[in-house]
Amino acid sequence: MEVLDLARLQFGATTVYHYLFVPLTISLACLVAGLQTAWVRTDHERYLKLTKFFGKLFLINFAMGIVTGIVQEFQFGMNWSDYSRFVGDIFGAPLALEGLLAFFLESTFLGLWIFGWDRLPKRIHLACIWIAAIGTVLSAYFILAANSFMQNPVGYTIDEQRGRAELTDFVAVLTNKVVLITLPHTIFAAFMVGGAFIAAVAMWHLVRRPDVDSDAFRTALKVGAITVIVAGIGTAVTGDTQGKVMTEVQPMKMAAAEALYEDEQPASFSVLTIGTLDGSEEVYSIKLPHLLSFLGTGDLNGEVRGINSLQREYEQAYGPGDYSPNIPVTYWTFRAMITAGGLAALIAAIMLWSIRRGRTPTSRWLVWSAIALPFLPIAANAFGWIFTEMGRQPWLVFGLLPTASGVSPGTTGAEVTTSLIGFSLVYTVLAVIEIRLLLTYIREGLPDVTPVEPADGDDAPMTFAY
Amino acid sequence: MELTTIWFCAIAFLWVGYLVLEGFDFGVGIWMAILGRNDNERRVVLNTIGPVWDGNEVWVIVAGGAMFAAFPEWYATLFSGFYLPLFAILVALILRATALEYRGKRDDPAWRRRWDWCIVGGSLVPAVLWGVALANIVRGVPIDADHEYVGTLFDLLNPYALLGGLATLTLFMTHGAVFIALKTTGDVRARANRAGIRVGALAVLVGGAFMAWTVVDSDAARTAPFAVAAAVALVLGLLAAMRERDGWAFAGTAVTIGLVVVMLFVALFPDVMTSSLDSAYSLTTDNASATPYTLRIMTWSAVVFVPLVLLYQGWSYWVFRKRIGTENIPA
């Protein structure tokens, strides 16, 4: 493989891996903060137990999110130096602001939260987790603003002499219509993961050990399942809006998502399309009339452009070349994302139904669906990102910089191979360790809690220590 | 002052912040296995940085992001050119951070021993390699007319850079030992104090040699004052350590590391990365920088938010100001 392919593989692999942890971090920070708020307000012990229990699981996950995140920042320079030269003037600013405004908040206040149980007054300690949670959302905003520039470049001019894009309007970059809709979509999708995680753990305990802490786990199940359902609706609604923005700014991506080859008016939504192996033509398909027109344009009879005509248009604008992404990948990841997300919301609804009016769930099937539940929105998130990024190809920055032109010219295949193998090994080992650790703590159940008060004595043991 | 100069200073400031703060983290990580003679003592040592190390690490992410935004060419040339050392640093930081979080999560000696190795190795590797990297930036590396690094890994492992790596290693170890002494009680504190003085003597020699070499190779009139001040701060810090004035000793090593980094950046200016092939190929604050518009936005963001960050990070140190000892470690 060439450096370009290796670098793309590395970026894709490390990003998808990084993003296994991010949604859980964003949503659990808020949900744990919510549980702790419930404890501070009601003084019910079960909320404290749940806060500590899910807080610990959150931290095990958070550690992995952080360490894999640093790799992402370094990679832009290491593997994609020509990209960095080209967009640094624009892309670097949100990245720097993400660190300055979000990462400092998150890490400092999480440190205060983890170790501060006996060092801070109750309400200030509670504020710490909320501030950390705000940090995670801010971080999502800045990195999505940077990514949205790659999908839909705005607020720039091209300096021919220096061969780079330069920032002319930072507000335009921060209010890019793509980021404004991608942020809520991403946050809702993240809450599906966190809600699914909490609901699944609670369901497992309720069925397996109905006699232990069942009150607390019933509460957790409700919180988790309702979060999944509400976030699921939010994800669908924002996804729909996002589809319209995408049709407008990246029509090729929408066409690829649908494997739509010719312009259609009205356009029908493809439920299932089987294409030729190279994805260049369709062989068989089931379609819902008018639906794609509505999804793409908001009008039942709107025109949706097809791959072939867009290809002709792009050739005129950018010169000869293939301007369509990998159709089978975009088509299937788009569907897999929607299916996995929908299935998660359905399972959450069934779970909620199973505990209605004080009923105790006993079905083994519920345990199995509980085990499957968190993986569905995680998969949906991963498919969504693969779709978003693959759908942008062959562009690194849409219409401005082809992916092949962004790779580091001086970097050797041996270097990228070394780091690819190295990261894969480290990531695999850590994934196994993390999952085992999570399972151990999930099985252990809720901790015993003794009321915490700020300690005065110098000899008192800390409530938390490494 | 020009915006590009301001941002050169800002990035120097971020690196000073990073190396002063994470410098003692690395030192604590390396000393953990040596100063902690049993699991309880090791936990005492680790918990001196428990609440703060993660915030310290963010400094490097912000420094990297600021280089990307303010000097995209610098970021691109440096990160693609120093590929393998940066990869090694990344792996080390990953293992170290995971180890800190996971070590205490299971009550199993074998589990803890394995993570201990990750903490020691994960602290040692970046402690050396950041010094190697900084020294190479200042000394100059083969960069061609397109601002591409054209050397190999072995070009980076030259005597000056290796001495720089040893200098950061010994300085961070001194800094870490002094920090442990400042934050603990009992046997651990006494041991850390002795260890700090011993490795500090070594740091005077190695760090002194590295600074002398830097001064000779650069515009001495500019760099020498910082080198001398750094040396004085280190000696004063060690004298304070001998009198068990832990706070002053720590202030001494912190100022030393800060001044060494400042000296390196002063030696570098106005280049941001010197080409050893032809000085015309060097990256400077001028030809590597972002546009004035971007720099202005960044300046305002920094003016507003850096003081805020310093304030709450400072507060977190204040919250956890108490010394800890084996009696504070929960079962």
Short mmCIF file of N, CA and C in Angstrom, two decimals, chain A residues 347-411:
data_model
loop_
_atom_site.label_atom_id
_atom_site.label_comp_id
_atom_site.label_asym_id
_atom_site.label_seq_id
_atom_site.Cartn_x
_atom_site.Cartn_y
_atom_site.Cartn_z
N ILE A 347 -35.65 -1.08 21.36
CA ILE A 347 -35.32 -1.91 22.52
C ILE A 347 -35.52 -1.13 23.82
N ALA A 348 -35.11 0.14 23.80
CA ALA A 348 -35.29 0.96 24.99
C ALA A 348 -36.78 1.07 25.35
N ALA A 349 -37.63 1.20 24.32
CA ALA A 349 -39.06 1.31 24.58
C ALA A 349 -39.59 0.00 25.17
N ILE A 350 -39.13 -1.12 24.65
CA ILE A 350 -39.56 -2.42 25.19
C ILE A 350 -39.14 -2.55 26.66
N MET A 351 -37.93 -2.13 26.95
CA MET A 351 -37.44 -2.20 28.34
C MET A 351 -38.30 -1.37 29.27
N LEU A 352 -38.62 -0.18 28.81
CA LEU A 352 -39.43 0.71 29.63
C LEU A 352 -40.80 0.07 29.87
N TRP A 353 -41.33 -0.54 28.84
CA TRP A 353 -42.62 -1.24 28.92
C TRP A 353 -42.54 -2.38 29.95
N SER A 354 -41.40 -3.06 30.00
CA SER A 354 -41.27 -4.24 30.86
C SER A 354 -41.30 -3.90 32.35
N ILE A 355 -41.08 -2.64 32.71
CA ILE A 355 -41.11 -2.31 34.14
C ILE A 355 -42.30 -1.42 34.48
N ARG A 356 -43.29 -1.35 33.58
CA ARG A 356 -44.42 -0.45 33.82
C ARG A 356 -45.16 -0.83 35.10
N ARG A 357 -45.64 0.15 35.78
CA ARG A 357 -46.43 -0.02 37.00
C ARG A 357 -45.82 -1.02 37.98
N GLY A 358 -44.55 -0.86 38.25
CA GLY A 358 -43.93 -1.67 39.29
C GLY A 358 -43.65 -3.11 38.92
N ARG A 359 -43.84 -3.48 37.66
CA ARG A 359 -43.54 -4.87 37.27
C ARG A 359 -42.04 -5.14 37.36
N THR A 360 -41.71 -6.39 37.64
CA THR A 360 -40.31 -6.78 37.67
C THR A 360 -40.00 -7.63 36.44
N PRO A 361 -39.06 -7.16 35.62
CA PRO A 361 -38.76 -7.93 34.41
C PRO A 361 -38.02 -9.22 34.76
N THR A 362 -38.36 -10.31 34.06
CA THR A 362 -37.69 -11.58 34.35
C THR A 362 -37.15 -12.23 33.08
N SER A 363 -37.59 -11.76 31.93
CA SER A 363 -37.26 -12.46 30.69
C SER A 363 -35.76 -12.49 30.41
N ARG A 364 -35.31 -13.68 30.03
CA ARG A 364 -33.91 -13.83 29.60
C ARG A 364 -33.64 -12.99 28.36
N TRP A 365 -34.69 -12.88 27.53
CA TRP A 365 -34.52 -12.11 26.29
C TRP A 365 -34.15 -10.68 26.59
N LEU A 366 -34.70 -10.17 27.70
CA LEU A 366 -34.38 -8.79 28.04
C LEU A 366 -32.90 -8.64 28.39
N VAL A 367 -32.36 -9.69 29.02
CA VAL A 367 -30.93 -9.62 29.34
C VAL A 367 -30.11 -9.58 28.05
N TRP A 368 -30.52 -10.46 27.11
CA TRP A 368 -29.78 -10.47 25.84
C TRP A 368 -29.91 -9.15 25.11
N SER A 369 -31.11 -8.60 25.10
CA SER A 369 -31.25 -7.33 24.40
C SER A 369 -30.52 -6.22 25.15
N ALA A 370 -30.45 -6.37 26.49
CA ALA A 370 -29.69 -5.39 27.26
C ALA A 370 -28.21 -5.43 26.88
N ILE A 371 -27.70 -6.64 26.69
CA ILE A 371 -26.29 -6.76 26.32
C ILE A 371 -26.05 -6.15 24.93
N ALA A 372 -27.03 -6.34 24.04
CA ALA A 372 -26.87 -5.80 22.68
C ALA A 372 -27.07 -4.29 22.64
N LEU A 373 -27.93 -3.80 23.54
CA LEU A 373 -28.37 -2.40 23.44
C LEU A 373 -27.26 -1.35 23.29
N PRO A 374 -26.25 -1.32 24.18
CA PRO A 374 -25.26 -0.23 24.05
C PRO A 374 -24.48 -0.29 22.74
N PHE A 375 -24.33 -1.50 22.19
CA PHE A 375 -23.52 -1.61 20.97
C PHE A 375 -24.24 -1.02 19.76
N LEU A 376 -25.57 -0.97 19.82
CA LEU A 376 -26.30 -0.46 18.66
C LEU A 376 -26.04 1.03 18.41
N PRO A 377 -26.26 1.91 19.41
CA PRO A 377 -25.96 3.32 19.12
C PRO A 377 -24.46 3.58 18.92
N ILE A 378 -23.61 2.78 19.58
CA ILE A 378 -22.17 2.95 19.32
C ILE A 378 -21.89 2.66 17.85
N ALA A 379 -22.48 1.56 17.35
CA ALA A 379 -22.30 1.22 15.94
C ALA A 379 -22.89 2.30 15.05
N ALA A 380 -24.07 2.81 15.44
CA ALA A 380 -24.70 3.85 14.63
C ALA A 380 -23.81 5.08 14.53
N ASN A 381 -23.19 5.46 15.65
CA ASN A 381 -22.25 6.58 15.66
C ASN A 381 -21.08 6.32 14.71
N ALA A 382 -20.51 5.11 14.80
CA ALA A 382 -19.37 4.78 13.96
C ALA A 382 -19.76 4.79 12.48
N PHE A 383 -20.88 4.17 12.16
CA PHE A 383 -21.33 4.16 10.76
C PHE A 383 -21.58 5.58 10.28
N GLY A 384 -22.18 6.39 11.14
CA GLY A 384 -22.46 7.77 10.76
C GLY A 384 -21.18 8.51 10.39
N TRP A 385 -20.13 8.32 11.18
CA TRP A 385 -18.88 9.01 10.87
C TRP A 385 -18.21 8.45 9.63
N ILE A 386 -18.27 7.13 9.47
CA ILE A 386 -17.67 6.55 8.26
C ILE A 386 -18.40 7.11 7.05
N PHE A 387 -19.73 7.19 7.14
CA PHE A 387 -20.51 7.76 6.04
C PHE A 387 -20.10 9.21 5.78
N THR A 388 -20.06 10.01 6.84
CA THR A 388 -19.74 11.43 6.67
C THR A 388 -18.39 11.65 6.01
N GLU A 389 -17.40 10.90 6.49
CA GLU A 389 -16.05 11.13 6.00
C GLU A 389 -15.81 10.47 4.64
N MET A 390 -16.33 9.26 4.45
CA MET A 390 -16.17 8.59 3.16
C MET A 390 -16.99 9.32 2.09
N GLY A 391 -18.13 9.85 2.51
CA GLY A 391 -18.99 10.55 1.57
C GLY A 391 -18.37 11.83 1.04
N ARG A 392 -17.36 12.36 1.77
CA ARG A 392 -16.71 13.59 1.34
C ARG A 392 -15.65 13.31 0.27
N GLN A 393 -15.23 12.05 0.18
CA GLN A 393 -14.17 11.71 -0.77
C GLN A 393 -14.63 12.01 -2.20
N PRO A 394 -13.74 12.31 -3.11
CA PRO A 394 -12.28 12.29 -2.98
C PRO A 394 -11.69 13.58 -2.39
N TRP A 395 -12.53 14.36 -1.74
CA TRP A 395 -12.04 15.63 -1.21
C TRP A 395 -11.65 15.52 0.26
N LEU A 396 -10.57 16.21 0.61
CA LEU A 396 -10.22 16.36 2.02
C LEU A 396 -10.96 17.60 2.53
N VAL A 397 -10.84 18.69 1.75
CA VAL A 397 -11.68 19.86 1.99
C VAL A 397 -12.53 20.00 0.74
N PHE A 398 -13.83 19.90 0.90
CA PHE A 398 -14.73 19.77 -0.24
C PHE A 398 -14.52 20.88 -1.28
N GLY A 399 -14.18 20.45 -2.50
CA GLY A 399 -14.01 21.39 -3.60
C GLY A 399 -12.69 22.13 -3.61
N LEU A 400 -11.90 22.01 -2.55
CA LEU A 400 -10.67 22.79 -2.46
C LEU A 400 -9.41 21.94 -2.49
N LEU A 401 -9.42 20.86 -1.71
CA LEU A 401 -8.19 20.07 -1.57
C LEU A 401 -8.52 18.58 -1.67
N PRO A 402 -8.02 17.93 -2.74
CA PRO A 402 -8.24 16.49 -2.84
C PRO A 402 -7.48 15.75 -1.74
N THR A 403 -8.03 14.64 -1.30
CA THR A 403 -7.40 13.88 -0.22
C THR A 403 -5.95 13.54 -0.54
N ALA A 404 -5.72 13.17 -1.80
CA ALA A 404 -4.36 12.73 -2.18
C ALA A 404 -3.35 13.86 -2.03
N SER A 405 -3.80 15.13 -2.06
CA SER A 405 -2.86 16.24 -1.97
C SER A 405 -2.56 16.64 -0.53
N GLY A 406 -3.22 16.02 0.44
CA GLY A 406 -3.05 16.46 1.81
C GLY A 406 -2.02 15.67 2.59
N VAL A 407 -1.63 14.54 2.03
CA VAL A 407 -0.77 13.63 2.79
C VAL A 407 0.65 14.20 2.92
N SER A 408 1.37 13.82 3.96
CA SER A 408 2.73 14.32 4.17
C SER A 408 3.64 13.81 3.07
N PRO A 409 4.29 14.73 2.32
CA PRO A 409 5.12 14.26 1.22
C PRO A 409 6.40 13.57 1.69
N GLY A 410 6.92 13.96 2.84
CA GLY A 410 8.20 13.42 3.27
C GLY A 410 8.10 12.15 4.09
N THR A 411 6.89 11.81 4.47
CA THR A 411 6.72 10.66 5.36
C THR A 411 6.81 9.36 4.56
#
